[in-house]
mmCIF file of C-alpha atoms in Angstrom:
data_model
loop_
_atom_site.group_PDB
_atom_site.id
_atom_site.type_symbol
_atom_site.label_atom_id
_atom_site.label_comp_id
_atom_site.label_asym_id
_atom_site.label_seq_id
_atom_site.Cartn_x
_atom_site.Cartn_y
_atom_site.Cartn_z
ATOM 1 C CA UNK A 168 7.361 -15.331 -10.722
ATOM 2 C CA UNK A 169 3.600 -14.911 -11.626
ATOM 3 C CA UNK A 170 4.112 -11.743 -13.649
ATOM 4 C CA UNK A 171 6.510 -9.962 -15.967
ATOM 5 C CA UNK A 172 9.476 -8.807 -14.153
ATOM 6 C CA UNK A 173 12.058 -6.187 -15.469
ATOM 7 C CA UNK A 174 15.331 -5.035 -14.119
ATOM 8 C CA UNK A 175 16.749 -2.695 -13.204
ATOM 9 C CA UNK A 176 13.797 -0.721 -11.861
ATOM 10 C CA UNK A 177 15.748 2.483 -12.475
ATOM 11 C CA UNK A 178 18.831 3.316 -14.304
ATOM 12 C CA UNK A 179 20.716 6.623 -14.427
ATOM 13 C CA UNK A 180 23.498 6.845 -16.943
ATOM 14 C CA UNK A 181 25.650 9.353 -18.649
ATOM 15 C CA UNK A 182 25.195 10.409 -22.200
ATOM 16 C CA UNK A 183 27.181 8.212 -24.590
ATOM 17 C CA UNK A 184 27.053 4.991 -22.364
ATOM 18 C CA UNK A 185 25.512 1.830 -23.396
ATOM 19 C CA UNK A 186 22.643 0.383 -21.209
ATOM 20 C CA UNK A 187 21.023 -3.080 -20.950
ATOM 21 C CA UNK A 188 17.500 -3.522 -19.796
ATOM 22 C CA UNK A 189 16.052 -7.069 -19.022
ATOM 23 C CA UNK A 190 12.737 -8.510 -19.171
ATOM 24 C CA UNK A 191 11.616 -11.838 -17.746
ATOM 25 C CA UNK A 192 8.270 -12.734 -19.342
ATOM 26 C CA UNK A 193 5.477 -14.863 -17.829
ATOM 27 C CA UNK A 194 6.549 -18.398 -17.961
ATOM 28 C CA UNK A 195 5.159 -20.162 -21.101
ATOM 29 C CA UNK A 196 4.359 -17.047 -22.987
ATOM 30 C CA UNK A 197 5.578 -17.126 -26.501
ATOM 31 C CA UNK A 198 5.248 -13.418 -27.369
ATOM 32 C CA UNK A 199 7.171 -10.641 -25.898
ATOM 33 C CA UNK A 200 6.889 -6.965 -26.606
ATOM 34 C CA UNK A 201 8.980 -3.895 -25.737
ATOM 35 C CA UNK A 202 7.345 -0.387 -25.420
ATOM 36 C CA UNK A 203 8.678 3.032 -24.629
ATOM 37 C CA UNK A 204 6.764 5.541 -22.498
ATOM 38 C CA UNK A 205 8.055 9.134 -22.434
ATOM 39 C CA UNK A 206 6.896 11.560 -19.754
ATOM 40 C CA UNK A 207 3.183 12.336 -20.121
ATOM 41 C CA UNK A 208 2.931 10.246 -23.304
ATOM 42 C CA UNK A 209 1.171 6.906 -24.181
ATOM 43 C CA UNK A 210 3.301 3.899 -24.966
ATOM 44 C CA UNK A 211 5.262 3.554 -28.151
ATOM 45 C CA UNK A 212 5.893 0.116 -29.693
ATOM 46 C CA UNK A 213 9.555 -0.742 -30.133
ATOM 47 C CA UNK A 214 9.858 -4.548 -30.916
ATOM 48 C CA UNK A 215 7.943 -7.779 -30.912
ATOM 49 C CA UNK A 216 9.186 -11.298 -30.602
ATOM 50 C CA UNK A 217 7.054 -14.278 -31.293
ATOM 51 C CA UNK A 218 8.430 -17.778 -30.872
ATOM 52 C CA UNK A 219 11.235 -18.500 -33.381
ATOM 53 C CA UNK A 220 9.876 -15.976 -36.004
ATOM 54 C CA UNK A 221 11.923 -13.087 -36.993
ATOM 55 C CA UNK A 222 11.233 -10.117 -34.646
ATOM 56 C CA UNK A 223 9.169 -7.081 -35.681
ATOM 57 C CA UNK A 224 11.602 -4.396 -35.261
ATOM 58 C CA UNK A 225 9.572 -1.678 -37.029
ATOM 59 C CA UNK A 226 9.276 0.466 -33.930
ATOM 60 C CA UNK A 227 13.004 0.768 -32.934
ATOM 61 C CA UNK A 228 13.772 4.486 -33.332
ATOM 62 C CA UNK A 229 17.361 4.224 -34.403
ATOM 63 C CA UNK A 230 20.161 1.592 -34.919
ATOM 64 C CA UNK A 231 21.402 2.561 -31.491
ATOM 65 C CA UNK A 232 18.544 0.342 -30.320
ATOM 66 C CA UNK A 233 18.571 -3.441 -30.387
ATOM 67 C CA UNK A 234 16.980 -6.356 -28.628
ATOM 68 C CA UNK A 235 17.467 -10.201 -28.407
ATOM 69 C CA UNK A 236 15.524 -12.867 -26.831
ATOM 70 C CA UNK A 237 17.524 -15.875 -25.647
ATOM 71 C CA UNK A 238 16.019 -19.361 -25.506
ATOM 72 C CA UNK A 239 12.463 -18.027 -26.293
ATOM 73 C CA UNK A 240 12.364 -16.529 -22.692
ATOM 74 C CA UNK A 241 14.384 -13.652 -21.255
ATOM 75 C CA UNK A 242 14.777 -10.602 -23.436
ATOM 76 C CA UNK A 243 17.462 -7.871 -23.293
ATOM 77 C CA UNK A 244 16.946 -4.369 -24.761
ATOM 78 C CA UNK A 245 20.312 -2.649 -25.474
ATOM 79 C CA UNK A 246 20.562 1.000 -26.237
ATOM 80 C CA UNK A 247 24.135 2.008 -27.382
ATOM 81 C CA UNK A 248 25.557 5.479 -27.047
ATOM 82 C CA UNK A 249 22.524 6.712 -25.008
ATOM 83 C CA UNK A 250 21.181 10.199 -25.659
ATOM 84 C CA UNK A 251 19.095 12.427 -23.392
ATOM 85 C CA UNK A 252 15.965 11.930 -25.511
ATOM 86 C CA UNK A 253 16.335 8.279 -24.645
ATOM 87 C CA UNK A 254 15.164 9.040 -21.116
ATOM 88 C CA UNK A 255 11.873 7.232 -20.640
ATOM 89 C CA UNK A 256 10.136 4.448 -19.041
ATOM 90 C CA UNK A 257 10.796 1.113 -20.855
ATOM 91 C CA UNK A 258 8.028 -1.367 -20.489
ATOM 92 C CA UNK A 259 7.916 -5.058 -21.414
ATOM 93 C CA UNK A 260 4.863 -7.262 -22.015
ATOM 94 C CA UNK A 261 4.190 -10.829 -22.799
ATOM 95 C CA UNK A 262 1.320 -12.743 -24.108
ATOM 96 C CA UNK A 263 0.603 -16.441 -24.510
ATOM 97 C CA UNK A 264 -0.532 -16.865 -28.018
ATOM 98 C CA UNK A 265 0.141 -15.953 -31.678
ATOM 99 C CA UNK A 266 -1.523 -13.105 -33.710
ATOM 100 C CA UNK A 267 -5.237 -13.196 -33.741
ATOM 101 C CA UNK A 268 -8.102 -12.274 -31.363
ATOM 102 C CA UNK A 269 -9.167 -13.324 -27.929
ATOM 103 C CA UNK A 270 -7.807 -13.680 -24.465
ATOM 104 C CA UNK A 271 -4.586 -15.352 -25.489
ATOM 105 C CA UNK A 272 -3.419 -11.994 -26.965
ATOM 106 C CA UNK A 273 -3.882 -10.177 -23.660
ATOM 107 C CA UNK A 274 -0.487 -8.452 -23.024
ATOM 108 C CA UNK A 275 0.609 -8.428 -19.569
ATOM 109 C CA UNK A 276 2.966 -5.611 -18.665
ATOM 110 C CA UNK A 277 5.850 -5.480 -16.228
ATOM 111 C CA UNK A 278 6.587 -2.537 -14.100
ATOM 112 C CA UNK A 279 9.102 -0.896 -16.361
ATOM 113 C CA UNK A 280 12.551 0.247 -16.277
ATOM 114 C CA UNK A 281 13.034 4.114 -15.650
ATOM 115 C CA UNK A 282 15.897 5.206 -17.667
ATOM 116 C CA UNK A 283 17.451 8.666 -17.018
ATOM 117 C CA UNK A 284 20.276 9.839 -19.331
ATOM 118 C CA UNK A 285 22.118 12.758 -17.965
ATOM 119 C CA UNK B 196 5.684 6.733 -33.293
ATOM 120 C CA UNK B 197 1.891 6.590 -34.083
ATOM 121 C CA UNK B 198 -0.543 7.237 -31.256
ATOM 122 C CA UNK B 199 -4.265 7.332 -31.146
ATOM 123 C CA UNK B 200 -6.284 10.521 -30.332
ATOM 124 C CA UNK B 201 -7.546 10.179 -26.757
ATOM 125 C CA UNK B 202 -9.709 12.602 -24.947
ATOM 126 C CA UNK B 203 -9.893 14.217 -22.638
ATOM 127 C CA UNK B 204 -6.271 14.628 -21.536
ATOM 128 C CA UNK B 205 -7.324 14.970 -17.920
ATOM 129 C CA UNK B 206 -10.417 14.926 -15.609
ATOM 130 C CA UNK B 207 -10.876 16.082 -12.171
ATOM 131 C CA UNK B 208 -14.162 14.930 -10.649
ATOM 132 C CA UNK B 209 -15.940 14.272 -7.497
ATOM 133 C CA UNK B 210 -16.448 10.756 -6.044
ATOM 134 C CA UNK B 211 -19.618 9.346 -7.328
ATOM 135 C CA UNK B 212 -19.635 11.133 -10.613
ATOM 136 C CA UNK B 213 -19.753 9.176 -13.941
ATOM 137 C CA UNK B 214 -16.693 9.465 -16.335
ATOM 138 C CA UNK B 215 -16.464 9.120 -20.057
ATOM 139 C CA UNK B 216 -13.370 9.020 -22.421
ATOM 140 C CA UNK B 217 -12.819 8.183 -26.036
ATOM 141 C CA UNK B 218 -10.287 7.214 -28.555
ATOM 142 C CA UNK B 219 -10.280 7.878 -32.281
ATOM 143 C CA UNK B 220 -8.111 6.609 -35.123
ATOM 144 C CA UNK B 221 -7.845 7.440 -38.812
ATOM 145 C CA UNK B 222 -7.534 3.857 -39.541
ATOM 146 C CA UNK B 223 -9.324 0.628 -38.571
ATOM 147 C CA UNK B 224 -8.436 -1.742 -35.780
ATOM 148 C CA UNK B 225 -9.666 -5.193 -35.232
ATOM 149 C CA UNK B 226 -9.228 -5.032 -31.343
ATOM 150 C CA UNK B 227 -9.734 -2.209 -28.986
ATOM 151 C CA UNK B 228 -8.317 -2.506 -25.486
ATOM 152 C CA UNK B 229 -8.471 -0.123 -22.366
ATOM 153 C CA UNK B 230 -5.776 -0.195 -19.829
ATOM 154 C CA UNK B 231 -5.276 1.710 -16.530
ATOM 155 C CA UNK B 232 -1.768 2.535 -15.265
ATOM 156 C CA UNK B 233 -1.109 3.352 -11.657
ATOM 157 C CA UNK B 234 2.092 5.369 -10.723
ATOM 158 C CA UNK B 235 5.136 3.367 -10.913
ATOM 159 C CA UNK B 236 3.374 0.382 -12.428
ATOM 160 C CA UNK B 237 2.906 -1.046 -15.883
ATOM 161 C CA UNK B 238 -0.648 -0.872 -17.554
ATOM 162 C CA UNK B 239 -3.283 -3.309 -16.525
ATOM 163 C CA UNK B 240 -5.990 -4.408 -18.875
ATOM 164 C CA UNK B 241 -9.498 -3.450 -18.005
ATOM 165 C CA UNK B 242 -11.532 -4.346 -20.955
ATOM 166 C CA UNK B 243 -10.967 -5.968 -24.436
ATOM 167 C CA UNK B 244 -13.274 -5.516 -27.332
ATOM 168 C CA UNK B 245 -12.975 -7.915 -30.499
ATOM 169 C CA UNK B 246 -15.925 -7.092 -32.580
ATOM 170 C CA UNK B 247 -17.402 -3.818 -34.132
ATOM 171 C CA UNK B 248 -20.364 -2.590 -32.161
ATOM 172 C CA UNK B 249 -19.522 -4.688 -29.063
ATOM 173 C CA UNK B 250 -20.410 -3.271 -25.732
ATOM 174 C CA UNK B 251 -18.634 -4.883 -22.857
ATOM 175 C CA UNK B 252 -18.850 -4.263 -19.179
ATOM 176 C CA UNK B 253 -16.379 -5.056 -16.210
ATOM 177 C CA UNK B 254 -18.028 -3.959 -12.990
ATOM 178 C CA UNK B 255 -18.489 -0.154 -13.091
ATOM 179 C CA UNK B 256 -16.707 -0.003 -16.286
ATOM 180 C CA UNK B 257 -18.305 -0.212 -19.758
ATOM 181 C CA UNK B 258 -16.485 0.085 -23.161
ATOM 182 C CA UNK B 259 -17.675 -0.052 -26.736
ATOM 183 C CA UNK B 260 -15.947 -0.836 -30.000
ATOM 184 C CA UNK B 261 -17.170 1.740 -32.548
ATOM 185 C CA UNK B 262 -19.203 0.540 -35.622
ATOM 186 C CA UNK B 263 -16.638 2.282 -37.850
ATOM 187 C CA UNK B 264 -13.896 0.267 -36.104
ATOM 188 C CA UNK B 265 -12.077 3.587 -35.832
ATOM 189 C CA UNK B 266 -13.184 4.536 -32.214
ATOM 190 C CA UNK B 267 -13.928 3.288 -28.781
ATOM 191 C CA UNK B 268 -15.190 4.783 -25.521
ATOM 192 C CA UNK B 269 -14.897 3.918 -21.894
ATOM 193 C CA UNK B 270 -17.316 4.860 -19.222
ATOM 194 C CA UNK B 271 -16.745 4.588 -15.469
ATOM 195 C CA UNK B 272 -19.867 4.953 -13.394
ATOM 196 C CA UNK B 273 -20.056 6.046 -9.778
ATOM 197 C CA UNK B 274 -16.305 6.829 -9.567
ATOM 198 C CA UNK B 275 -14.435 6.060 -6.312
ATOM 199 C CA UNK B 276 -11.042 7.326 -5.258
ATOM 200 C CA UNK B 277 -9.226 4.296 -6.246
ATOM 201 C CA UNK B 278 -10.243 4.971 -9.854
ATOM 202 C CA UNK B 279 -7.394 7.412 -9.983
ATOM 203 C CA UNK B 280 -4.829 6.839 -12.519
ATOM 204 C CA UNK B 281 -4.090 7.151 -16.200
ATOM 205 C CA UNK B 282 -6.377 5.383 -18.518
ATOM 206 C CA UNK B 283 -4.981 4.325 -21.966
ATOM 207 C CA UNK B 284 -6.860 3.035 -25.054
ATOM 208 C CA UNK B 285 -4.918 0.815 -27.430
ATOM 209 C CA UNK B 286 -5.743 -0.653 -30.818
ATOM 210 C CA UNK B 287 -4.360 -3.648 -32.718
ATOM 211 C CA UNK B 288 -4.686 -4.114 -36.471
ATOM 212 C CA UNK B 289 -3.827 -7.742 -36.313
ATOM 213 C CA UNK B 290 -1.873 -9.583 -39.035
ATOM 214 C CA UNK B 291 1.646 -10.739 -38.653
ATOM 215 C CA UNK B 292 2.368 -8.555 -35.556
ATOM 216 C CA UNK B 293 0.370 -8.181 -32.357
ATOM 217 C CA UNK B 294 1.903 -4.649 -31.550
ATOM 218 C CA UNK B 295 -0.511 -2.338 -29.908
ATOM 219 C CA UNK B 296 -0.887 1.463 -30.881
ATOM 220 C CA UNK B 297 -1.708 3.477 -27.674
ATOM 221 C CA UNK B 298 -3.610 6.522 -26.978
ATOM 222 C CA UNK B 299 -1.999 9.462 -25.343
ATOM 223 C CA UNK B 300 -3.931 8.732 -22.116
ATOM 224 C CA UNK B 301 -6.431 10.216 -19.859
ATOM 225 C CA UNK B 302 -5.391 11.341 -16.376
ATOM 226 C CA UNK B 303 -8.334 10.752 -13.877
ATOM 227 C CA UNK B 304 -8.314 12.468 -10.421
ATOM 228 C CA UNK B 305 -11.164 11.644 -8.019
ATOM 229 C CA UNK B 306 -11.703 13.853 -5.111
ATOM 230 C CA UNK B 307 -13.378 12.180 -2.157
#
């Protein structure tokens, strides 16, 4: 597709269960980002993938969170043993270039996955 | 996680009015961005600023990159109902990572 897509759109799960969230970036984009947006808050950086480089995991809130990017394209964010405070909108973004300035660094966001942990 | 200070938190205005919102940081950024988020959607980039002092317009939107590199503002002139949404500033420090630090958002409501 033309834009970043994410699935599922919505996910309701029980506390303690594991969830997987998927992101399909724009074709050809080498950089992929995951952010979390809690109710009424701005976006919080989670993790950043750039090409074959080691990902920047500095934003992951705990070791229950992990992400992988297979084949330099699709990414999966996994949350193990979900807690109620994990409830949020998880947003994925992609951009075409490497770190630096200019339009190649424009991050295009997907619609997000709304996660509700009961 | 770290967030930028963005104000005001919300604005309720009449159609046709001008709007101004700003973001401040305690540290320097080399890029400032302004996004708009509609309900149920991801943020969409409105304006990108890459140089201290830069003033950039996009239609009725104008944004500036503060001289100190620690702040930015966004102005919307002659607001219309479709301007409704949440506006976020975001900063990027550069270096090895491209992660964005986002503001807390400004909710804009425009009454026809």
